[in-house]
Short mmCIF file of N, CA and C in Angstrom, two decimals:
data_model
loop_
_atom_site.label_atom_id
_atom_site.label_comp_id
_atom_site.label_asym_id
_atom_site.label_seq_id
_atom_site.Cartn_x
_atom_site.Cartn_y
_atom_site.Cartn_z
N MET I 1 -14.07 -14.58 -11.17
CA MET I 1 -13.12 -15.14 -10.24
C MET I 1 -13.54 -14.71 -8.85
N SER I 2 -13.35 -15.61 -7.89
CA SER I 2 -13.74 -15.27 -6.53
C SER I 2 -12.74 -15.83 -5.53
N ASP I 3 -12.76 -15.24 -4.33
CA ASP I 3 -11.88 -15.66 -3.25
C ASP I 3 -12.50 -15.19 -1.96
N ILE I 4 -12.06 -15.73 -0.83
CA ILE I 4 -12.56 -15.34 0.48
C ILE I 4 -11.77 -14.15 1.05
N ASN I 5 -10.62 -13.84 0.46
CA ASN I 5 -9.75 -12.78 0.95
C ASN I 5 -10.22 -11.42 0.41
N LEU I 6 -10.78 -10.59 1.28
CA LEU I 6 -11.33 -9.30 0.87
C LEU I 6 -10.25 -8.38 0.28
N ASP I 7 -9.06 -8.35 0.90
CA ASP I 7 -8.00 -7.48 0.38
C ASP I 7 -7.57 -7.90 -1.02
N LEU I 8 -7.53 -9.18 -1.27
CA LEU I 8 -7.15 -9.68 -2.60
C LEU I 8 -8.18 -9.28 -3.65
N ILE I 9 -9.45 -9.49 -3.36
CA ILE I 9 -10.52 -9.14 -4.30
C ILE I 9 -10.58 -7.63 -4.51
N THR I 10 -10.44 -6.87 -3.42
CA THR I 10 -10.40 -5.41 -3.52
C THR I 10 -9.24 -4.98 -4.42
N SER I 11 -8.10 -5.63 -4.26
CA SER I 11 -6.92 -5.29 -5.06
C SER I 11 -7.11 -5.61 -6.54
N TYR I 12 -7.67 -6.76 -6.84
CA TYR I 12 -7.96 -7.08 -8.24
C TYR I 12 -8.84 -6.00 -8.86
N ASN I 13 -9.89 -5.61 -8.15
CA ASN I 13 -10.82 -4.62 -8.70
C ASN I 13 -10.20 -3.23 -8.81
N ALA I 14 -9.39 -2.83 -7.83
CA ALA I 14 -8.75 -1.51 -7.89
C ALA I 14 -7.72 -1.45 -9.02
N VAL I 15 -6.95 -2.52 -9.19
CA VAL I 15 -5.98 -2.55 -10.30
C VAL I 15 -6.72 -2.52 -11.63
N LYS I 16 -7.82 -3.21 -11.70
CA LYS I 16 -8.64 -3.22 -12.92
C LYS I 16 -9.20 -1.84 -13.23
N ASN I 17 -9.74 -1.16 -12.22
CA ASN I 17 -10.48 0.08 -12.44
C ASN I 17 -9.69 1.36 -12.24
N ASN I 18 -8.64 1.33 -11.43
CA ASN I 18 -7.90 2.56 -11.09
C ASN I 18 -6.39 2.33 -11.03
N PRO I 19 -5.79 1.80 -12.08
CA PRO I 19 -4.36 1.49 -12.00
C PRO I 19 -3.48 2.71 -11.77
N ASN I 20 -3.85 3.86 -12.31
CA ASN I 20 -3.03 5.06 -12.14
C ASN I 20 -2.99 5.52 -10.69
N GLU I 21 -4.12 5.44 -10.01
CA GLU I 21 -4.16 5.85 -8.60
C GLU I 21 -3.40 4.85 -7.73
N VAL I 22 -3.53 3.58 -8.01
CA VAL I 22 -2.77 2.56 -7.27
C VAL I 22 -1.27 2.80 -7.47
N ASN I 23 -0.85 3.06 -8.69
CA ASN I 23 0.56 3.35 -8.97
C ASN I 23 1.03 4.61 -8.27
N ARG I 24 0.19 5.63 -8.22
CA ARG I 24 0.56 6.88 -7.55
C ARG I 24 0.81 6.63 -6.06
N LEU I 25 -0.09 5.88 -5.43
CA LEU I 25 0.06 5.57 -4.01
C LEU I 25 1.29 4.71 -3.75
N LEU I 26 1.53 3.73 -4.60
CA LEU I 26 2.73 2.89 -4.44
C LEU I 26 4.00 3.71 -4.58
N SER I 27 4.01 4.66 -5.50
CA SER I 27 5.17 5.54 -5.66
C SER I 27 5.41 6.34 -4.39
N LEU I 28 4.34 6.81 -3.79
CA LEU I 28 4.44 7.55 -2.53
C LEU I 28 5.01 6.66 -1.43
N TYR I 29 4.50 5.45 -1.32
CA TYR I 29 4.99 4.51 -0.30
C TYR I 29 6.47 4.21 -0.51
N HIS I 30 6.88 3.99 -1.76
CA HIS I 30 8.28 3.69 -2.04
C HIS I 30 9.17 4.88 -1.76
N LYS I 31 8.67 6.07 -2.00
CA LYS I 31 9.44 7.29 -1.75
C LYS I 31 9.77 7.43 -0.27
N HIS I 32 8.83 7.06 0.59
CA HIS I 32 9.01 7.21 2.04
C HIS I 32 9.44 5.91 2.73
N HIS I 33 9.77 4.91 1.96
CA HIS I 33 10.03 3.57 2.50
C HIS I 33 11.11 3.56 3.58
N SER I 34 10.75 3.00 4.71
CA SER I 34 11.66 2.74 5.83
C SER I 34 10.93 1.77 6.74
N LYS I 35 11.62 1.27 7.73
CA LYS I 35 10.98 0.35 8.67
C LYS I 35 9.82 1.04 9.39
N ASP I 36 10.06 2.25 9.87
CA ASP I 36 8.99 2.99 10.57
C ASP I 36 7.80 3.27 9.65
N TYR I 37 8.08 3.66 8.42
CA TYR I 37 7.00 3.95 7.48
C TYR I 37 6.22 2.68 7.14
N TYR I 38 6.91 1.56 7.01
CA TYR I 38 6.26 0.27 6.74
C TYR I 38 5.20 -0.01 7.81
N TYR I 39 5.59 0.16 9.08
CA TYR I 39 4.64 -0.13 10.16
C TYR I 39 3.54 0.93 10.24
N LYS I 40 3.85 2.15 9.85
CA LYS I 40 2.81 3.19 9.78
C LYS I 40 1.75 2.80 8.74
N VAL I 41 2.19 2.38 7.57
CA VAL I 41 1.26 1.94 6.52
C VAL I 41 0.50 0.70 6.99
N LYS I 42 1.22 -0.24 7.58
CA LYS I 42 0.60 -1.49 8.04
C LYS I 42 -0.52 -1.24 9.04
N ASN I 43 -0.33 -0.30 9.94
CA ASN I 43 -1.30 -0.05 11.01
C ASN I 43 -2.39 0.95 10.64
N LYS I 44 -2.29 1.55 9.46
CA LYS I 44 -3.29 2.52 9.03
C LYS I 44 -4.52 1.80 8.48
N TYR I 45 -5.70 2.24 8.92
CA TYR I 45 -6.95 1.69 8.40
C TYR I 45 -7.50 2.60 7.30
N SER I 46 -8.01 2.00 6.26
CA SER I 46 -8.67 2.75 5.19
C SER I 46 -9.77 1.88 4.60
N ASN I 47 -10.83 2.52 4.16
CA ASN I 47 -11.86 1.79 3.42
C ASN I 47 -11.83 2.19 1.94
N ASN I 48 -10.81 2.95 1.54
CA ASN I 48 -10.63 3.34 0.15
C ASN I 48 -9.97 2.19 -0.61
N PRO I 49 -10.62 1.66 -1.65
CA PRO I 49 -10.08 0.51 -2.38
C PRO I 49 -8.67 0.71 -2.93
N ASN I 50 -8.36 1.92 -3.39
CA ASN I 50 -7.02 2.18 -3.93
C ASN I 50 -5.97 2.15 -2.83
N GLU I 51 -6.29 2.69 -1.66
CA GLU I 51 -5.36 2.65 -0.53
C GLU I 51 -5.20 1.23 0.00
N ILE I 52 -6.29 0.48 0.05
CA ILE I 52 -6.22 -0.92 0.49
C ILE I 52 -5.30 -1.70 -0.45
N THR I 53 -5.43 -1.46 -1.74
CA THR I 53 -4.63 -2.16 -2.74
C THR I 53 -3.16 -1.79 -2.65
N ALA I 54 -2.87 -0.51 -2.57
CA ALA I 54 -1.47 -0.08 -2.46
C ALA I 54 -0.85 -0.64 -1.19
N LYS I 55 -1.59 -0.64 -0.10
CA LYS I 55 -1.11 -1.20 1.16
C LYS I 55 -0.84 -2.70 1.00
N PHE I 56 -1.78 -3.41 0.41
CA PHE I 56 -1.67 -4.85 0.20
C PHE I 56 -0.41 -5.19 -0.61
N ILE I 57 -0.18 -4.47 -1.69
CA ILE I 57 0.99 -4.73 -2.54
C ILE I 57 2.27 -4.34 -1.81
N TYR I 58 2.28 -3.16 -1.19
CA TYR I 58 3.47 -2.67 -0.49
C TYR I 58 3.88 -3.61 0.64
N LEU I 59 2.92 -4.02 1.47
CA LEU I 59 3.25 -4.91 2.58
C LEU I 59 3.77 -6.25 2.08
N ASN I 60 3.18 -6.77 1.02
CA ASN I 60 3.67 -8.03 0.48
C ASN I 60 5.05 -7.89 -0.15
N LYS I 61 5.29 -6.76 -0.73
CA LYS I 61 6.57 -6.53 -1.41
C LYS I 61 7.72 -6.43 -0.41
N TYR I 62 7.47 -5.86 0.76
CA TYR I 62 8.54 -5.63 1.73
C TYR I 62 8.38 -6.43 3.02
N SER I 63 7.50 -7.39 3.05
CA SER I 63 7.34 -8.21 4.26
C SER I 63 8.42 -9.29 4.32
N PHE I 64 8.58 -9.88 5.48
CA PHE I 64 9.57 -10.93 5.68
C PHE I 64 9.31 -12.08 4.72
N ARG I 65 10.27 -12.32 3.85
CA ARG I 65 10.21 -13.36 2.82
C ARG I 65 9.03 -13.22 1.86
N GLY I 66 8.42 -12.05 1.81
CA GLY I 66 7.31 -11.81 0.90
C GLY I 66 6.08 -12.64 1.19
N ILE I 67 5.92 -13.03 2.45
CA ILE I 67 4.82 -13.92 2.84
C ILE I 67 3.63 -13.10 3.33
N TYR I 68 2.46 -13.39 2.80
CA TYR I 68 1.22 -12.72 3.21
C TYR I 68 0.56 -13.53 4.32
N ARG I 69 0.32 -12.87 5.46
CA ARG I 69 -0.35 -13.54 6.58
C ARG I 69 -1.27 -12.54 7.26
N VAL I 70 -2.38 -13.04 7.80
CA VAL I 70 -3.28 -12.22 8.61
C VAL I 70 -3.67 -12.99 9.86
N TYR I 71 -3.95 -12.24 10.92
CA TYR I 71 -4.46 -12.83 12.15
C TYR I 71 -5.94 -13.17 11.96
N LYS I 72 -6.49 -13.92 12.90
CA LYS I 72 -7.91 -14.30 12.81
C LYS I 72 -8.83 -13.08 12.80
N ASN I 73 -8.39 -11.98 13.41
CA ASN I 73 -9.21 -10.77 13.44
C ASN I 73 -9.10 -9.95 12.15
N GLY I 74 -8.31 -10.44 11.19
CA GLY I 74 -8.19 -9.77 9.90
C GLY I 74 -7.03 -8.80 9.78
N GLN I 75 -6.32 -8.53 10.88
CA GLN I 75 -5.18 -7.62 10.83
C GLN I 75 -3.98 -8.30 10.19
N SER I 76 -3.18 -7.50 9.52
CA SER I 76 -1.98 -8.00 8.87
C SER I 76 -0.99 -8.54 9.90
N ALA I 77 -0.43 -9.71 9.62
CA ALA I 77 0.54 -10.34 10.51
C ALA I 77 1.94 -10.30 9.90
N GLN I 78 2.12 -9.50 8.90
CA GLN I 78 3.40 -9.44 8.20
C GLN I 78 4.40 -8.60 8.97
N THR I 79 5.65 -9.06 8.99
CA THR I 79 6.71 -8.30 9.63
C THR I 79 7.63 -7.73 8.56
N PHE I 80 8.31 -6.66 8.91
CA PHE I 80 9.17 -5.93 7.99
C PHE I 80 10.42 -6.72 7.62
N SER I 81 10.83 -6.58 6.39
CA SER I 81 12.12 -7.08 5.92
C SER I 81 12.78 -5.96 5.14
N GLY I 82 14.05 -5.81 5.27
CA GLY I 82 14.76 -4.77 4.54
C GLY I 82 14.82 -5.03 3.05
N GLU I 83 14.60 -6.28 2.65
CA GLU I 83 14.67 -6.65 1.24
C GLU I 83 13.33 -6.50 0.55
N CYS I 84 13.41 -6.29 -0.73
CA CYS I 84 12.20 -6.27 -1.57
C CYS I 84 12.09 -7.63 -2.22
N TYR I 85 11.01 -8.35 -1.95
CA TYR I 85 10.88 -9.72 -2.43
C TYR I 85 10.19 -9.84 -3.79
N ILE I 86 9.73 -8.74 -4.33
CA ILE I 86 9.15 -8.78 -5.67
C ILE I 86 9.98 -7.84 -6.53
N LYS I 87 10.84 -8.38 -7.34
CA LYS I 87 11.73 -7.57 -8.17
C LYS I 87 11.12 -7.44 -9.56
N LEU I 88 10.32 -6.42 -9.75
CA LEU I 88 9.73 -6.17 -11.06
C LEU I 88 9.35 -4.70 -11.16
N HIS I 89 9.07 -4.27 -12.34
CA HIS I 89 8.64 -2.89 -12.55
C HIS I 89 7.14 -2.85 -12.26
N ILE I 90 6.80 -2.51 -11.03
CA ILE I 90 5.43 -2.66 -10.55
C ILE I 90 4.43 -1.80 -11.32
N ALA I 91 4.79 -0.58 -11.69
CA ALA I 91 3.84 0.29 -12.40
C ALA I 91 3.44 -0.31 -13.75
N SER I 92 4.41 -0.79 -14.50
CA SER I 92 4.06 -1.38 -15.80
C SER I 92 3.30 -2.69 -15.61
N ARG I 93 3.63 -3.44 -14.57
CA ARG I 93 2.91 -4.70 -14.30
C ARG I 93 1.46 -4.42 -13.92
N ILE I 94 1.22 -3.39 -13.12
CA ILE I 94 -0.15 -3.03 -12.74
C ILE I 94 -0.94 -2.61 -13.97
N ASN I 95 -0.34 -1.83 -14.84
CA ASN I 95 -1.03 -1.42 -16.07
C ASN I 95 -1.35 -2.62 -16.97
N GLN I 96 -0.43 -3.56 -17.07
CA GLN I 96 -0.69 -4.78 -17.85
C GLN I 96 -1.84 -5.58 -17.25
N CYS I 97 -1.82 -5.72 -15.93
CA CYS I 97 -2.88 -6.47 -15.24
C CYS I 97 -4.23 -5.79 -15.41
N SER I 98 -4.24 -4.47 -15.34
CA SER I 98 -5.48 -3.72 -15.51
C SER I 98 -6.14 -4.05 -16.84
N SER I 99 -5.34 -4.07 -17.90
CA SER I 99 -5.87 -4.40 -19.23
C SER I 99 -6.38 -5.84 -19.27
N LEU I 100 -5.63 -6.74 -18.70
CA LEU I 100 -6.01 -8.15 -18.69
C LEU I 100 -7.29 -8.37 -17.88
N TYR I 101 -7.43 -7.70 -16.75
CA TYR I 101 -8.56 -7.91 -15.85
C TYR I 101 -9.89 -7.40 -16.40
N MET I 102 -9.88 -6.61 -17.46
CA MET I 102 -11.12 -6.05 -18.00
C MET I 102 -12.13 -7.12 -18.39
N VAL I 103 -11.68 -8.31 -18.70
CA VAL I 103 -12.60 -9.37 -19.11
C VAL I 103 -13.08 -10.22 -17.93
N TYR I 104 -12.63 -9.89 -16.71
CA TYR I 104 -12.99 -10.68 -15.54
C TYR I 104 -13.86 -9.89 -14.57
N GLN I 105 -14.63 -10.62 -13.80
CA GLN I 105 -15.38 -10.05 -12.69
C GLN I 105 -14.84 -10.71 -11.43
N PHE I 106 -14.48 -9.91 -10.42
CA PHE I 106 -13.91 -10.43 -9.18
C PHE I 106 -14.91 -10.25 -8.05
N MET I 107 -15.12 -11.31 -7.28
CA MET I 107 -16.12 -11.28 -6.20
C MET I 107 -15.56 -11.92 -4.94
N LEU I 108 -15.99 -11.38 -3.80
CA LEU I 108 -15.70 -11.99 -2.51
C LEU I 108 -16.71 -13.10 -2.31
N GLN I 109 -16.22 -14.31 -2.07
CA GLN I 109 -17.14 -15.44 -1.94
C GLN I 109 -16.50 -16.51 -1.06
N ILE I 110 -17.30 -17.08 -0.18
CA ILE I 110 -16.86 -18.18 0.67
C ILE I 110 -17.15 -19.48 -0.05
N PHE I 111 -16.19 -20.37 -0.02
CA PHE I 111 -16.34 -21.67 -0.68
C PHE I 111 -16.75 -22.72 0.33
N HIS I 112 -17.65 -23.58 -0.06
CA HIS I 112 -18.09 -24.68 0.78
C HIS I 112 -17.85 -25.99 0.05
N LEU I 113 -17.46 -26.99 0.80
CA LEU I 113 -17.27 -28.32 0.20
C LEU I 113 -18.49 -29.17 0.43
#
């Protein structure tokens, strides 16, 4: 499977290979969840795949209407919402996805018509 979105591909691979670490980071983010903490996470740069994945999921989960957006420069364009737009048991879902993803290879790839 491939996509042009680096954060998405990074997230697929991190969930596949390190679900426990992704869950640990998400638990930490949820523990400290607030508007200020949301923007702190949003503005933090990391090249660690597990941190990128936890950030990607967290921002999508608590962004305005759960909408994923980025600016042309690649920075997140998501704004905070007090509501959680993904109502599910995220840790068990990540573990399920990790098992499912074992049969897939995820790659960053640009599509041309």
